[in-house]
CSV table of C-alpha atoms in Angstrom, one decimal:
chain,number,residue,atom,x,y,z
A,226,MET,CA,69.3,87.4,5.4
A,227,THR,CA,67.6,87.5,1.8
A,228,GLU,CA,69.7,88.0,-1.1
A,229,GLU,CA,69.9,91.5,-1.1
A,230,LYS,CA,70.7,92.5,3.2
A,231,ARG,CA,73.2,89.5,2.6
A,232,ALA,CA,74.4,92.6,0.1
A,233,GLU,CA,74.8,95.2,1.3
A,234,TYR,CA,76.6,93.1,4.8
A,235,LEU,CA,79.1,92.2,2.1
A,236,MET,CA,79.6,95.8,0.2
A,237,LEU,CA,80.4,96.9,3.8
A,238,ARG,CA,82.2,94.0,4.6
A,239,ASP,CA,84.9,94.7,1.5
A,240,GLU,CA,84.4,98.5,3.1
A,241,ILE,CA,86.1,97.8,6.0
A,242,VAL,CA,88.4,96.1,4.8
A,243,ASP,CA,89.4,99.5,2.2
A,244,ASN,CA,89.6,101.4,5.3
A,245,LEU,CA,92.0,99.4,7.3
A,246,LYS,CA,93.9,99.1,3.8
A,247,MET,CA,94.1,103.0,3.8
A,248,GLN,CA,95.4,103.6,7.3
A,249,GLN,CA,97.8,101.3,6.9
A,250,ASN,CA,99.2,102.6,4.2
A,251,TRP,CA,99.5,106.3,5.5
A,252,SER,CA,100.7,105.2,8.5
A,253,ARG,CA,103.8,103.9,6.9
A,254,PHE,CA,103.8,106.9,4.5
A,255,ALA,CA,103.9,109.0,7.9
A,256,ILE,CA,106.4,106.8,9.2
A,257,THR,CA,109.1,105.9,6.3
A,258,ALA,CA,108.0,110.4,5.6
A,259,THR,CA,109.7,110.7,9.1
A,260,ILE,CA,112.2,108.5,9.4
A,261,THR,CA,113.3,110.3,5.7
A,262,ILE,CA,112.9,113.9,6.4
A,263,ILE,CA,115.5,113.5,9.6
A,264,GLY,CA,117.9,111.4,7.8
A,265,PHE,CA,117.8,113.5,5.3
A,266,ALA,CA,118.1,116.9,7.1
A,267,SER,CA,120.4,115.6,9.4
A,268,GLN,CA,122.7,115.2,6.6
A,269,LEU,CA,122.8,118.9,4.7
A,270,PRO,CA,126.1,121.0,4.7
A,271,ASN,CA,123.3,124.1,5.2
A,272,PHE,CA,121.5,121.9,8.2
A,273,VAL,CA,118.9,124.1,10.6
A,274,THR,CA,117.5,123.5,13.4
A,275,GLU,CA,113.7,123.3,12.6
A,276,MET,CA,114.3,120.6,9.7
A,277,TYR,CA,113.8,118.5,12.8
A,278,LEU,CA,110.1,120.1,12.6
A,279,LEU,CA,109.5,119.4,9.2
A,280,PRO,CA,107.4,115.7,10.3
A,281,LEU,CA,105.4,117.4,11.5
A,282,VAL,CA,103.1,118.7,8.9
A,283,VAL,CA,103.4,114.8,7.5
A,284,LEU,CA,102.8,113.3,10.6
A,285,LEU,CA,99.6,115.8,11.1
A,286,LEU,CA,98.2,115.1,7.9
A,287,SER,CA,98.7,112.0,8.0
A,288,SER,CA,96.7,111.8,11.4
A,289,ALA,CA,93.6,113.7,10.1
A,290,LYS,CA,93.4,110.8,7.0
A,291,VAL,CA,93.5,108.6,9.6
A,292,SER,CA,91.1,109.2,11.6
A,293,ASN,CA,89.3,110.1,9.0
A,294,TYR,CA,89.8,106.3,8.2
A,295,ARG,CA,88.9,104.9,11.7
A,296,SER,CA,85.6,106.9,12.0
A,297,GLY,CA,84.7,104.8,8.8
A,298,ILE,CA,85.4,101.7,9.8
A,299,GLN,CA,83.6,102.3,12.9
A,300,ARG,CA,79.9,104.1,11.4
A,301,ALA,CA,80.7,100.7,8.6
A,302,VAL,CA,80.6,98.1,11.7
A,303,SER,CA,78.1,99.9,14.2
A,304,TYR,CA,75.5,100.1,11.0
A,305,MET,CA,76.1,96.2,10.7
A,306,ILE,CA,76.0,95.9,14.1
A,307,VAL,CA,73.3,97.2,14.4
A,308,LYS,CA,70.7,97.2,11.1
A,309,HIS,CA,71.8,93.6,9.8
A,310,GLU,CA,73.4,91.6,12.5
A,311,ASN,CA,72.1,88.8,14.7
A,312,PRO,CA,72.6,85.1,16.7
A,313,ASP,CA,70.5,83.8,13.7
A,314,GLU,CA,72.0,85.1,10.6
A,315,PHE,CA,75.5,87.4,10.3
A,316,TYR,CA,77.3,88.2,13.4
A,317,TRP,CA,80.5,88.3,13.3
A,318,GLU,CA,80.9,92.9,15.2
A,319,THR,CA,79.0,91.6,17.7
A,320,SER,CA,80.5,88.4,18.9
A,321,LEU,CA,83.6,91.0,18.1
A,322,ASN,CA,82.9,94.4,20.0
A,323,LEU,CA,81.8,91.3,22.9
A,324,PHE,CA,85.2,88.9,23.1
A,325,ARG,CA,86.1,92.6,24.0
A,326,ASP,CA,84.9,93.0,26.0
A,327,CYS,CA,85.8,89.7,28.5
A,328,SER,CA,89.3,90.4,27.5
A,329,GLU,CA,90.0,93.2,28.4
A,330,LYS,CA,88.9,92.5,31.9
A,331,HIS,CA,91.0,89.2,32.1
A,332,GLU,CA,94.5,91.4,30.8
A,333,ASN,CA,96.7,93.7,32.9
A,334,LYS,CA,95.1,97.8,32.6
A,335,VAL,CA,99.1,98.9,32.6
A,336,ILE,CA,100.2,96.4,29.5
A,337,ARG,CA,96.0,97.4,27.7
A,338,LYS,CA,97.3,101.3,28.2
A,339,ILE,CA,101.4,100.1,26.6
A,340,ARG,CA,99.6,99.2,23.7
A,341,GLU,CA,96.6,100.6,23.6
A,342,ILE,CA,99.1,104.2,23.0
A,343,VAL,CA,101.5,102.0,20.8
A,344,GLU,CA,98.8,101.4,18.4
A,345,THR,CA,97.3,103.5,18.5
A,346,GLN,CA,99.1,107.0,19.9
A,347,GLU,CA,102.4,106.3,16.4
A,348,PHE,CA,101.6,109.8,14.5
A,349,SER,CA,101.9,111.5,18.0
A,350,MET,CA,105.1,109.5,19.4
A,351,MET,CA,106.9,110.0,15.6
A,352,ALA,CA,106.0,113.9,16.5
A,353,LEU,CA,107.4,113.7,20.5
A,354,LEU,CA,110.5,112.2,18.6
A,355,CYS,CA,110.6,115.1,16.4
A,356,LEU,CA,110.8,117.8,19.9
A,357,ILE,CA,112.4,116.6,22.1
A,358,LEU,CA,115.7,116.2,19.2
A,359,TYR,CA,114.9,119.6,17.5
A,360,ILE,CA,115.6,121.0,21.4
A,361,VAL,CA,118.1,118.2,22.3
A,362,THR,CA,120.0,119.8,19.2
A,363,LEU,CA,118.8,123.7,20.2
A,364,PHE,CA,120.1,123.6,23.3
A,365,LYS,CA,124.2,122.1,20.9
A,366,THR,CA,124.1,124.5,18.5
A,367,THR,CA,121.4,127.4,18.3
A,368,PRO,CA,122.9,131.2,19.9
A,369,GLU,CA,120.6,133.1,22.7
A,370,HIS,CA,119.3,135.9,20.3
A,371,TYR,CA,117.5,132.8,18.5
A,372,ILE,CA,116.2,131.6,22.1
A,373,LEU,CA,113.0,133.9,21.8
A,374,ARG,CA,112.2,132.5,17.9
A,375,ALA,CA,112.9,128.8,19.3
A,376,VAL,CA,110.2,128.9,22.4
A,377,LEU,CA,107.9,130.1,19.3
A,378,PHE,CA,108.6,126.5,17.4
A,379,ILE,CA,108.9,124.7,20.9
A,380,VAL,CA,105.0,125.9,20.7
A,381,ILE,CA,103.2,125.8,17.8
A,382,SER,CA,105.7,122.1,17.7
A,383,ALA,CA,103.7,120.9,20.9
A,384,ILE,CA,100.5,122.1,20.0
A,385,THR,CA,100.7,120.5,16.4
A,386,ILE,CA,100.9,117.4,19.1
A,387,LEU,CA,98.5,118.0,21.1
A,388,ILE,CA,96.0,118.2,18.1
A,389,ILE,CA,98.1,114.6,16.7
A,390,TYR,CA,97.1,113.1,19.2
A,391,ILE,CA,92.9,114.3,19.8
A,392,PHE,CA,93.4,113.3,16.1
A,393,SER,CA,93.9,109.6,17.3
A,394,LYS,CA,92.5,109.2,20.6
A,395,ASP,CA,89.5,108.0,20.1
A,396,TYR,CA,90.4,105.2,18.4
A,397,TRP,CA,87.4,102.2,18.7
A,398,SER,CA,88.9,99.4,19.1
A,399,PHE,CA,90.6,100.0,21.9
A,400,ASN,CA,86.4,102.3,23.6
A,401,GLY,CA,83.9,101.2,24.4
A,402,LYS,CA,82.1,104.3,24.4
A,403,MET,CA,82.6,104.9,20.2
A,404,SER,CA,80.3,102.4,19.8
A,405,GLU,CA,77.9,102.7,21.9
A,406,LYS,CA,78.0,105.3,21.1
A,407,PHE,CA,78.0,105.0,16.9
A,408,GLU,CA,76.0,102.3,17.7
A,409,GLY,CA,72.6,104.7,19.1
A,410,ILE,CA,72.6,107.5,16.2
A,411,TRP,CA,72.5,103.6,13.9
A,412,LYS,CA,69.8,103.3,15.9
A,413,SER,CA,68.2,106.4,15.9
A,414,VAL,CA,68.5,107.2,12.3
A,415,LEU,CA,67.2,103.9,11.3
A,416,ASP,CA,64.0,104.0,13.8
A,417,ILE,CA,62.1,106.5,10.5
A,418,SER,CA,58.6,107.8,12.1
A,419,GLU,CA,55.9,105.9,10.0
A,420,THR,CA,54.0,108.5,10.3
A,421,SER,CA,56.5,111.2,9.3
A,422,GLY,CA,59.0,109.7,7.6
A,423,HIS,CA,61.8,111.5,9.3
A,424,CYS,CA,64.4,109.7,11.3
A,425,GLU,CA,64.0,110.1,15.3
A,426,CYS,CA,67.2,112.2,15.4
A,427,ALA,CA,66.4,114.8,12.7
A,428,LYS,CA,63.5,115.3,14.5
A,429,ASP,CA,65.2,115.9,17.7
A,430,THR,CA,68.0,118.7,15.5
A,431,LYS,CA,65.0,120.9,14.5
A,432,SER,CA,63.4,120.9,18.3
A,433,GLY,CA,66.9,122.1,19.0
A,434,ILE,CA,67.4,118.8,21.6
C-alpha cells in the first residue's frame, strides 16, 4: 500500500472513531435529557400530563442525528473495504464483517434480536416509555371533555415513535444487507469508465435506469 493510500485509510479510521464518539454523545444526551425532563416536570406544582411527551422532541432530533452518524460510519467502512482492503494489506473491516456473519450463525436468534433492539432502539424505547407514562397518568387525571385532545396527542406521539424507529432500524452492525448495499454503491462510484470519465451509477441515473 502506498503512503497516500495508507494516509487515506488511517484518516477514514479516525473519521469512523469520531462518528462513533458523536453517536455515543448524542445517545447519552438524549437519555439524560429525557430522564431530566420527566423528573423535573413531574415535580412541578402546575404539572400537566402532556409534559411527559416533551422528551419526544429531543428523542426525534437525536435519532435523526445518530442515524446520520451511523450512515457516515457505514459509508466510510464500505469505502475502505472496496477501495483499500485486501488480504495482503489492511483487512480489518472485511474481517470484522466476516466475523459478524460467522458469529450470527452460532448465536441464538432470540437473544440476538433482543440485543439488536436494546442496542439500536434506545430512542424508540424511551419514547414509548414517555407515551406509556402519559397514557397511565391520563386515565387517572384527565376529565372526559379532554379525551379528544388526549387521543390527538396519542396519535401524534405514536407517529413520532414510528419515525424514530425508522431512523434507527437500519443500524449497519446488525444489517448485512445494508453493508452490501453501501459496498455496491461504492463499487459503482469507483468503477470509472476510461472513455467517458463518469461512474456507472451516474450513467444509469441519466438514462433513467
